[in-house]
Amino acid sequence: MKVQENNEAIAKFGQIIANLGMAMSDSILWHLYNWRFDEKDIGNRQFLREYIGLMKMYLMINEKNQVIVGRLLKQFNEEGGRAETEEWLERAQENEIKVLESELLTLWNMGYTEEEVFTKGLIGKFQEIKDGLKTAVMKELDLWLARKRKKRELENESSEEEDEIDKIMISVCKTLLGTENELTKTDISRLLRLGFDQYEIVFDGLIREYKSVREKDDKEVHRVLYSHLISRGMSRNVNEEDTDESGSQRESEKENTRSEETQDENSFRKSETSSSEEEKSSDESEKLINTPGKISSEHSDSEQEKEENKKPTIKNTSNTNTYNTNTSNNRSN
């Protein structure tokens, strides 16, 4: 009965740990059960991390080490997190964040770092859901933090792009400074947005063309400037919208290409057919050349048939003569 009770307790410990996204063998869990730690202790990620660290420090190969680990773990469970949460509470008060020390201790036991706890909005999120099941609360907080990290990464990427654009704008402004082609940052930003790079912007005559169509819409401005670059022999490797004219030209080129491919295919098929017929004729001629015995035999058979047809047909008259003799004798009698 006692063994069954122990096994059930170990199984429950394992399930709690699995819900935290961790895994431990039954033998390791057995020590926790033997040291009288309960499900509340097992449900704290910080407690489990401390246990794993102690096991690495004191190999659980003898009873002495097991006693040391158990004692240190109990001490950690009683005192652990107090110093950290006191510091966290001071930081929260300095930033006018309303939170209890017990709430900070709970977050610490759940395994969250100071940086995560003070992520803007996390404490408020925790206070909204803290009365729920502990594992469910941790899962929701983990998901909330993951979304925050993803958003921060996207913001950082966007910030890097903006910094790069600022560098380009400064470079173009310096290049055009003191010339008749000076542009405002707004104009440079517009040209960059339309897909023209810093080298194309300062290309011969492009700014003059831009100023002549500055009041037009973006599509018309892009068409004029794109045509200007093409007319000056500048090849572009960008995928912006082309003008209607260039689009029609591209469609015409596609049609010509398809037509040429069709003609090439038909010519290839005719060539294949002709080649096949020539090969067939060649094969038949080769067969005739390489089989003289057969030709001779066929010729001999034909000559023999002709000779037989020339021979006179000999009728069988023996029965007729016999009949005539018998008839003559009868008449004589």
XYZ file of C-alpha atoms in Angstrom:
333
model
C 0.000 0.000 0.000
C 2.839 2.367 0.911
C 4.673 1.544 -2.312
C 1.600 2.363 -4.372
C 1.194 5.668 -2.530
C 4.821 6.558 -3.188
C 4.524 5.703 -6.879
C 1.412 7.853 -7.232
C 3.172 10.803 -5.577
C 6.189 10.436 -7.881
C 3.900 10.264 -10.917
C 2.137 13.460 -9.820
C 5.483 15.214 -9.357
C 6.467 14.159 -12.867
C 3.246 15.559 -14.323
C 3.731 18.913 -12.575
C 7.286 19.174 -13.874
C 6.166 18.222 -17.397
C 3.619 21.063 -17.307
C 6.522 23.411 -16.603
C 8.288 22.200 -19.744
C 10.907 20.256 -17.798
C 11.725 16.573 -17.282
C 13.288 14.534 -14.465
C 13.695 10.825 -13.866
C 11.711 9.030 -11.150
C 14.897 8.391 -9.157
C 15.645 12.129 -8.973
C 12.044 12.909 -8.062
C 12.182 10.250 -5.368
C 14.763 12.290 -3.430
C 12.456 15.318 -3.424
C 9.611 13.176 -2.166
C 11.837 11.575 0.461
C 12.950 15.031 1.698
C 9.279 15.915 2.237
C 8.982 18.573 -0.449
C 5.396 18.989 -1.637
C 3.618 19.835 -4.888
C 3.852 23.569 -4.159
C 7.639 23.332 -4.023
C 7.777 21.160 -7.142
C 5.698 23.741 -9.023
C 8.373 26.445 -8.656
C 10.804 26.593 -11.560
C 13.338 28.483 -9.465
C 13.308 25.671 -6.894
C 13.829 23.027 -9.603
C 16.688 24.989 -11.181
C 18.378 25.192 -7.797
C 17.932 21.444 -7.353
C 19.512 20.726 -10.743
C 22.432 23.027 -9.918
C 23.044 21.299 -6.574
C 22.966 17.873 -8.217
C 25.672 18.978 -10.644
C 27.733 20.332 -7.765
C 27.254 17.317 -5.480
C 27.020 14.086 -7.446
C 24.230 11.996 -5.948
C 26.377 8.872 -5.710
C 26.435 8.441 -1.963
C 24.268 9.110 1.054
C 26.500 11.917 2.336
C 26.043 14.010 -0.814
C 22.328 13.325 -0.796
C 22.067 14.689 2.749
C 24.006 17.832 1.776
C 21.800 18.504 -1.255
C 18.623 17.977 0.766
C 19.757 20.390 3.505
C 20.830 23.115 1.060
C 17.609 22.759 -0.877
C 15.512 23.210 2.262
C 17.549 26.276 3.188
C 17.016 27.682 -0.285
C 13.303 27.016 -0.059
C 13.072 28.962 3.215
C 15.339 31.890 2.378
C 15.650 31.845 -1.393
C 14.397 34.886 -3.224
C 14.077 37.111 -0.178
C 17.079 39.276 -1.017
C 16.144 39.449 -4.720
C 12.512 40.335 -4.098
C 13.506 43.079 -1.633
C 15.629 44.656 -4.378
C 12.796 44.221 -6.861
C 10.385 45.920 -4.479
C 12.692 48.938 -4.148
C 12.929 49.195 -7.931
C 9.154 48.971 -8.267
C 8.664 51.755 -5.727
C 11.202 53.964 -7.497
C 9.267 53.510 -10.748
C 5.893 53.968 -8.996
C 4.773 50.424 -9.833
C 2.119 49.141 -7.440
C 3.027 45.578 -6.468
C 3.274 43.543 -3.262
C 6.445 41.836 -2.097
C 4.544 38.540 -1.996
C 3.621 38.980 -5.674
C 7.240 39.601 -6.573
C 8.246 36.523 -4.589
C 5.698 34.457 -6.512
C 7.112 35.710 -9.817
C 10.606 34.892 -8.602
C 9.554 31.368 -7.626
C 8.004 30.960 -11.069
C 11.484 31.457 -12.476
C 11.201 34.898 -14.077
C 14.264 37.138 -14.161
C 14.366 40.758 -13.037
C 14.418 41.922 -16.658
C 11.325 39.854 -17.455
C 9.461 40.950 -14.317
C 10.022 44.618 -15.114
C 9.079 44.287 -18.775
C 6.464 46.985 -19.186
C 3.042 45.512 -18.499
C 4.053 42.105 -17.089
C 3.300 42.885 -13.433
C -0.126 44.217 -14.411
C -0.754 41.105 -16.522
C 0.246 38.879 -13.604
C -2.066 40.713 -11.203
C -4.966 40.100 -13.591
C -4.507 36.311 -13.721
C -2.636 35.459 -10.489
C -5.638 33.728 -8.902
C -5.731 31.078 -11.615
C -4.039 27.688 -11.650
C -0.308 28.208 -11.189
C 0.767 26.287 -14.302
C -1.872 28.095 -16.381
C -0.655 31.460 -15.074
C 2.944 30.635 -16.023
C 1.950 29.473 -19.507
C 0.036 32.682 -20.148
C 2.891 34.833 -18.860
C 5.389 32.882 -20.992
C 3.242 33.487 -24.077
C 2.866 37.177 -23.207
C 6.649 37.554 -22.889
C 7.238 35.720 -26.186
C 4.945 38.154 -27.995
C 6.692 41.106 -26.386
C 10.092 39.796 -27.487
C 8.863 39.301 -31.045
C 7.443 42.818 -31.151
C 10.702 44.222 -29.793
C 12.690 42.393 -32.471
C 10.484 43.831 -35.227
C 10.826 47.312 -33.752
C 14.597 46.932 -33.645
C 14.657 45.856 -37.299
C 12.485 48.827 -38.237
C 14.743 51.129 -36.242
C 17.809 49.779 -38.043
C 16.139 50.406 -41.412
C 15.286 53.951 -40.378
C 18.874 54.537 -39.275
C 20.114 53.299 -42.651
C 17.716 55.623 -44.477
C 18.888 58.543 -42.342
C 22.504 57.777 -43.265
C 21.623 57.726 -46.973
C 19.713 60.997 -46.716
C 22.647 62.685 -44.972
C 25.027 61.365 -47.640
C 22.843 62.640 -50.508
C 22.389 66.032 -48.823
C 26.153 66.408 -48.469
C 26.673 65.465 -52.122
C 24.131 68.030 -53.357
C 25.037 70.756 -50.880
C 25.875 74.039 -52.612
C 24.707 72.864 -56.059
C 21.654 73.809 -58.073
C 20.349 70.309 -57.477
C 19.803 70.665 -53.734
C 16.788 68.731 -52.446
C 14.906 68.771 -49.176
C 14.946 65.715 -46.923
C 11.281 65.224 -47.800
C 12.144 65.005 -51.511
C 15.024 62.601 -50.875
C 12.812 60.457 -48.660
C 10.200 60.329 -51.434
C 12.738 59.255 -54.044
C 14.046 56.521 -51.751
C 10.494 55.353 -51.101
C 9.895 55.151 -54.866
C 12.827 52.750 -55.127
C 15.659 54.969 -56.346
C 18.954 54.529 -54.519
C 21.453 57.208 -53.504
C 23.503 56.768 -56.693
C 20.510 57.071 -59.014
C 19.277 60.184 -57.208
C 22.486 62.084 -58.036
C 22.668 60.602 -61.549
C 22.974 63.078 -64.434
C 19.758 65.028 -64.919
C 17.520 62.949 -62.634
C 16.962 65.722 -60.075
C 16.096 68.160 -62.873
C 13.538 65.675 -64.193
C 12.185 65.166 -60.694
C 11.691 68.887 -60.109
C 9.749 69.120 -63.365
C 7.232 66.492 -62.217
C 7.446 66.974 -58.442
C 3.755 67.902 -58.179
C 2.622 64.762 -60.026
C 1.528 61.603 -58.241
C 4.064 58.942 -57.296
C 3.247 56.698 -60.254
C 3.865 59.442 -62.805
C 7.024 60.601 -61.045
C 8.354 57.053 -61.029
C 7.532 56.586 -64.732
C 9.318 59.763 -65.789
C 12.414 59.141 -63.692
C 12.597 55.487 -64.649
C 12.389 56.407 -68.345
C 15.094 59.014 -67.800
C 17.488 56.436 -66.358
C 16.766 53.975 -69.169
C 17.273 56.661 -71.824
C 20.688 57.403 -70.320
C 21.626 53.744 -70.574
C 21.511 53.074 -66.846
C 20.432 49.506 -66.128
C 18.294 49.021 -63.020
C 17.804 45.867 -60.977
C 14.722 46.895 -59.025
C 11.187 45.538 -59.186
C 9.066 48.673 -59.061
C 5.924 49.237 -61.114
C 6.830 50.005 -64.729
C 5.012 52.356 -67.058
C 2.149 51.123 -69.254
C 4.393 51.489 -72.279
C 7.142 49.351 -70.847
C 4.526 46.851 -69.684
C 3.088 46.568 -73.204
C 6.567 46.201 -74.612
C 7.325 43.431 -72.146
C 4.089 41.606 -73.073
C 4.991 41.933 -76.762
C 8.420 40.476 -76.078
C 6.797 37.577 -74.230
C 4.475 36.899 -77.195
C 7.422 36.968 -79.627
C 9.356 34.628 -77.408
C 6.425 32.198 -77.198
C 6.010 32.339 -80.999
C 9.701 31.638 -81.558
C 9.587 28.756 -79.100
C 6.574 27.278 -80.935
C 8.344 27.570 -84.307
C 11.483 26.000 -82.918
C 9.437 23.162 -81.458
C 7.638 22.500 -84.773
C 10.934 22.573 -86.670
C 12.416 20.181 -84.177
C 9.465 17.783 -84.566
C 9.712 17.905 -88.392
C 13.420 17.260 -88.167
C 12.791 14.319 -85.869
C 10.145 12.878 -88.249
C 12.389 13.274 -91.292
C 15.311 11.775 -89.458
C 13.156 8.869 -88.312
C 11.966 8.138 -91.879
C 15.527 8.305 -93.202
C 16.703 5.946 -90.492
C 13.843 3.538 -91.294
C 14.655 3.572 -95.017
C 18.328 3.081 -94.268
C 17.555 0.147 -91.991
C 15.429 -1.552 -94.656
C 18.150 -1.080 -97.281
C 20.719 -2.464 -94.898
C 18.525 -5.509 -94.276
C 18.256 -6.158 -98.008
C 21.998 -5.833 -98.449
C 22.869 -8.000 -95.505
C 20.492 -10.948 -96.394
C 21.558 -12.215 -99.871
C 20.716 -15.842 -99.073
C 17.123 -15.004 -98.416
C 16.828 -13.014 -101.635
C 18.361 -15.895 -103.625
C 16.011 -18.385 -102.035
C 12.989 -16.249 -102.789
C 14.166 -15.789 -106.379
C 14.679 -19.568 -106.803
C 11.224 -20.341 -105.482
C 9.715 -17.901 -107.921
C 11.564 -19.426 -110.905
C 10.439 -22.919 -109.902
C 6.808 -21.821 -109.806
C 7.146 -20.363 -113.317
C 8.648 -23.632 -114.711
C 5.858 -25.717 -113.226
C 3.238 -23.489 -114.788
C 4.825 -24.070 -118.229
C 4.491 -27.933 -118.026
C 1.457 -29.497 -119.918
C -1.367 -30.831 -117.806
C -1.664 -34.667 -118.060
C -5.194 -35.896 -117.612
C -5.946 -39.272 -116.049
C -7.845 -41.232 -118.857
C -7.441 -44.750 -117.579
C -10.936 -44.926 -116.192
C -12.383 -43.518 -119.395
C -10.652 -46.162 -121.562
C -11.909 -48.934 -119.336
C -15.406 -47.644 -119.599
C -15.203 -47.418 -123.411
C -13.931 -51.040 -123.751
C -16.688 -52.424 -121.620
C -19.273 -50.604 -123.619
C -17.918 -51.959 -126.912
C -17.999 -55.525 -125.689
C -21.544 -55.247 -124.560
C -22.626 -53.990 -127.940
C -20.903 -56.895 -129.687
C -22.729 -59.426 -127.620
